[in-house]
Coordinates of N, CA and C in Angstrom, one line a residue:
L1 N 84.0 95.3 75.5 CA 84.8 96.5 75.6 C 86.3 96.0 75.9
F2 N 87.2 96.3 75.0 CA 88.6 95.9 75.2 C 89.3 97.1 75.7
I3 N 90.0 97.0 76.9 CA 90.7 98.1 77.5 C 92.2 98.0 77.5
G4 N 92.7 96.8 77.1 CA 94.1 96.6 77.0 C 94.5 95.1 77.4
S5 N 95.7 94.9 77.4 CA 96.3 93.6 77.8 C 97.3 93.7 78.9
V6 N 97.4 92.6 79.6 CA 98.3 92.5 80.7 C 99.2 91.3 80.5
A7 N 100.5 91.5 80.4 CA 101.4 90.3 80.2 C 102.4 90.3 81.4
V8 N 102.6 89.2 82.0 CA 103.5 89.0 83.1 C 104.6 88.0 82.8
C9 N 105.8 88.4 83.0 CA 106.9 87.4 82.8 C 107.1 86.7 84.1
I10 N 106.8 85.4 84.1 CA 106.8 84.5 85.3 C 108.2 84.5 85.9
K11 N 109.3 84.4 85.0 CA 110.6 84.4 85.6 C 110.9 85.7 86.3
R12 N 110.6 86.8 85.7 CA 110.8 88.1 86.4 C 110.0 88.2 87.7
A13 N 108.8 87.7 87.7 CA 107.9 87.7 88.9 C 108.6 86.9 90.0
E14 N 109.1 85.8 89.6 CA 109.8 85.0 90.6 C 111.0 85.7 91.2
E15 N 111.8 86.4 90.4 CA 112.9 87.1 90.8 C 112.5 88.3 91.7
Q16 N 111.5 89.0 91.3 CA 111.0 90.1 92.1 C 110.4 89.7 93.5
A17 N 109.8 88.6 93.5 CA 109.2 88.0 94.8 C 110.4 87.8 95.7
E18 N 111.5 87.2 95.2 CA 112.6 87.0 96.1 C 113.3 88.3 96.5
E19 N 113.4 89.2 95.5 CA 114.0 90.5 95.7 C 113.3 91.3 96.8
Y20 N 111.9 91.3 96.7 CA 111.1 92.1 97.7 C 110.8 91.3 98.9
G21 N 111.1 90.0 99.0 CA 110.9 89.3 100.2 C 109.5 88.8 100.5
H22 N 108.7 88.6 99.4 CA 107.4 88.0 99.6 C 107.1 86.9 98.7
S23 N 106.0 86.3 98.8 CA 105.7 85.1 98.0 C 105.6 85.4 96.5
F24 N 105.8 84.3 95.7 CA 105.6 84.4 94.3 C 104.1 84.7 94.0
K25 N 103.2 84.1 94.8 CA 101.8 84.3 94.6 C 101.4 85.8 94.8
R26 N 102.0 86.4 95.8 CA 101.7 87.8 96.1 C 102.2 88.7 94.9
E27 N 103.4 88.4 94.5 CA 104.1 89.2 93.4 C 103.3 89.0 92.1
L28 N 102.8 87.8 91.8 CA 102.1 87.6 90.6 C 100.7 88.3 90.6
F29 N 100.0 88.2 91.7 CA 98.7 88.9 91.9 C 98.9 90.5 91.8
Y30 N 100.0 90.9 92.5 CA 100.3 92.4 92.4 C 100.6 92.8 91.0
L31 N 101.4 92.1 90.2 CA 101.7 92.5 88.9 C 100.5 92.5 88.0
I32 N 99.6 91.6 88.1 CA 98.4 91.5 87.4 C 97.5 92.7 87.8
T33 N 97.3 92.9 89.0 CA 96.5 94.1 89.5 C 97.1 95.4 89.0
H34 N 98.4 95.5 89.1 CA 99.1 96.8 88.7 C 98.8 97.0 87.2
G35 N 98.9 95.9 86.4 CA 98.7 96.1 85.0 C 97.2 96.4 84.6
V36 N 96.3 95.9 85.4 CA 94.9 96.2 85.1 C 94.6 97.7 85.4
F37 N 95.2 98.2 86.5 CA 95.0 99.6 86.8 C 95.6 100.5 85.7
H38 N 96.8 100.1 85.1 CA 97.3 100.8 84.0 C 96.3 100.8 82.9
C39 N 95.7 99.7 82.6 CA 94.7 99.6 81.5 C 93.5 100.5 81.8
L40 N 93.2 100.7 83.1 CA 92.1 101.6 83.5 C 92.4 103.0 83.5
G41 N 93.7 103.3 83.2 CA 94.1 104.7 83.0 C 94.9 105.3 84.2
Y42 N 95.2 104.5 85.2 CA 96.0 104.9 86.3 C 97.5 104.9 86.0
D43 N 98.3 105.8 86.6 CA 99.7 105.8 86.4 C 100.4 106.1 87.7
H44 N 101.7 106.2 87.7 CA 102.5 106.5 88.9 C 103.7 107.4 88.6
M45 N 103.4 108.4 87.8 CA 104.5 109.3 87.4 C 104.8 110.3 88.5
T46 N 103.8 110.6 89.3 CA 104.0 111.6 90.4 C 103.7 110.9 91.8
D47 N 104.2 111.5 92.9 CA 103.9 110.9 94.2 C 102.4 110.7 94.4
E48 N 101.6 111.7 94.0 CA 100.2 111.6 94.2 C 99.6 110.5 93.5
E49 N 100.0 110.4 92.2 CA 99.5 109.2 91.4 C 99.9 107.9 91.9
R50 N 101.1 107.8 92.4 CA 101.7 106.6 92.9 C 100.9 106.2 94.2
A51 N 100.6 107.1 95.1 CA 99.9 106.9 96.3 C 98.5 106.4 96.0
E52 N 97.8 107.1 95.0 CA 96.5 106.7 94.7 C 96.4 105.3 94.1
M53 N 97.3 105.0 93.2 CA 97.4 103.7 92.5 C 97.7 102.6 93.5
R54 N 98.7 102.8 94.4 CA 99.1 101.8 95.4 C 97.9 101.5 96.4
E55 N 97.2 102.6 96.8 CA 96.1 102.4 97.7 C 95.0 101.5 97.0
K56 N 94.7 101.7 95.8 CA 93.7 100.9 95.0 C 94.2 99.5 94.8
E57 N 95.5 99.3 94.5 CA 96.1 98.0 94.4 C 96.0 97.2 95.7
E58 N 96.4 97.8 96.8 CA 96.3 97.1 98.1 C 94.9 96.8 98.5
W59 N 93.9 97.6 98.1 CA 92.5 97.3 98.4 C 92.1 96.1 97.7
V60 N 92.4 96.0 96.4 CA 92.0 94.9 95.6 C 92.7 93.6 96.1
L61 N 94.0 93.7 96.4 CA 94.7 92.5 96.9 C 94.2 92.1 98.2
G62 N 93.8 93.0 99.1 CA 93.2 92.7 100.4 C 91.9 92.0 100.2
K63 N 91.1 92.4 99.2 CA 89.8 91.8 99.0 C 90.0 90.3 98.5
L64 N 91.1 90.1 97.8 CA 91.5 88.7 97.3 C 92.2 87.9 98.4
G65 N 92.4 88.5 99.6 CA 93.1 87.8 100.6 C 94.6 87.7 100.4
I66 N 95.2 88.6 99.6 CA 96.6 88.5 99.3 C 97.3 89.7 100.0
M67 N 97.8 89.4 101.2 CA 98.3 90.4 102.1 C 99.9 90.4 102.0
R68 N 100.4 91.5 102.4 CA 101.9 91.6 102.5 C 102.3 90.7 103.6
E69 N 103.4 90.0 103.4 CA 103.9 89.0 104.4 C 104.9 89.7 105.3

């Protein structure tokens, strides 16, 4: 079952990690997780959608041991 693709620009991930003040590893895992949730049909066009998606992203990252610094 193919649900989509996730592509991450490493250079942009490095820039965003610095911009947001956390590690490159956290930014990379966040971007991958975020992309997978888009492939699963989640979006963040409204505040409700954004909150639901963010909660799920943080749950997955927590399970992977990737916490906010």
